[in-house]
XYZ file of C-alpha atoms in Angstrom:
106
model
C 4.083 3.815 15.596
C 0.741 3.515 17.341
C -1.413 0.459 17.546
C -3.511 -0.064 14.418
C -7.216 0.511 15.046
C -9.770 -2.127 14.063
C -11.138 -0.331 10.981
C -7.693 0.210 9.499
C -6.615 -3.332 10.407
C -9.678 -4.764 8.604
C -8.686 -2.907 5.435
C -5.047 -3.991 5.735
C -6.202 -7.588 6.168
C -8.835 -7.462 3.390
C -6.483 -8.979 0.789
C -2.940 -10.358 0.593
C -1.827 -7.095 -1.055
C -3.478 -3.761 -0.264
C -2.729 -0.413 -1.896
C -3.665 2.789 -0.065
C -3.538 5.400 -2.780
C -4.732 8.793 -3.929
C -7.613 8.036 -6.270
C -8.468 4.674 -7.762
C -6.571 2.264 -10.011
C -8.551 3.502 -13.019
C -8.238 7.174 -12.020
C -5.087 7.684 -9.921
C -4.821 11.227 -8.597
C -1.039 11.468 -8.310
C 1.900 10.208 -10.315
C 3.181 7.973 -7.521
C -0.193 6.240 -7.174
C -0.288 5.791 -10.943
C 3.201 4.270 -10.851
C 2.280 1.916 -7.991
C -0.757 0.639 -9.902
C 1.291 0.196 -13.095
C 4.029 -1.720 -11.270
C 1.603 -4.018 -9.430
C -0.472 -4.691 -12.532
C 2.639 -5.140 -14.679
C 3.937 -7.778 -12.264
C 0.561 -9.541 -12.233
C -0.017 -8.803 -8.552
C -3.674 -8.768 -7.552
C -4.493 -6.120 -4.967
C -7.281 -4.376 -3.107
C -7.129 -0.590 -3.199
C -8.503 2.181 -1.023
C -8.693 5.878 -1.886
C -7.260 7.779 1.086
C -8.556 11.077 -0.274
C -12.140 9.843 -0.017
C -11.825 8.843 3.651
C -9.973 11.232 5.955
C -10.302 8.901 8.965
C -8.699 6.075 6.988
C -5.960 8.376 5.707
C -5.107 9.581 9.198
C -5.373 6.077 10.657
C -2.878 4.718 8.130
C -0.508 7.654 8.683
C -0.684 7.166 12.460
C 0.014 3.436 12.348
C 2.415 3.076 9.449
C 6.192 3.348 9.376
C 5.821 4.850 5.874
C 4.789 8.538 6.020
C 3.540 9.010 2.433
C 0.967 7.704 -0.022
C 0.720 5.450 -1.854
C 1.422 2.675 0.607
C 1.479 -1.007 -0.202
C 0.829 -3.604 2.464
C 1.435 -7.314 1.916
C 0.141 -9.892 4.361
C -0.513 -7.232 6.994
C 2.926 -5.598 6.811
C 3.886 -2.310 5.211
C 6.089 -2.800 2.151
C 6.449 0.913 1.396
C 5.579 3.178 -1.494
C 6.079 3.259 -5.235
C 9.849 3.577 -4.851
C 9.979 0.282 -2.935
C 7.776 -1.344 -5.571
C 10.171 -0.131 -8.250
C 13.133 -1.652 -6.399
C 11.315 -4.966 -5.891
C 10.375 -4.967 -9.567
C 13.972 -4.299 -10.664
C 15.134 -7.157 -8.412
C 12.496 -9.488 -9.878
C 10.791 -9.843 -6.492
C 7.605 -7.814 -6.947
C 5.449 -10.614 -8.338
C 6.143 -12.701 -5.234
C 4.812 -10.231 -2.627
C 1.322 -11.727 -2.840
C 2.548 -15.308 -2.534
C 3.639 -15.642 1.060
C 3.948 -13.519 4.156
C 7.372 -11.928 4.586
C 9.698 -13.488 7.126
C 12.031 -11.673 9.461
């Protein structure tokens, strides 16, 4: 994983929970992005989103600096949570609503 460049870091840090997705929350352009939005909204998690298809530099920057190779990607408090499958697991465990509350601990 490379160091995160300033532009990508600013987007990651723009909100407690950030969703890098294909499309927008109102018009998701893939089923996984649609699922991620539905899970976050269903759990009452507020989030900032960015369309990686509209910004190739952002898309490549996230891919280069993230441990998660696919989109959508959810970041909470500056750390990569994963994609829609991880959101589904957190939701099933009753932990999804809490991702915006506090930074994760190691």
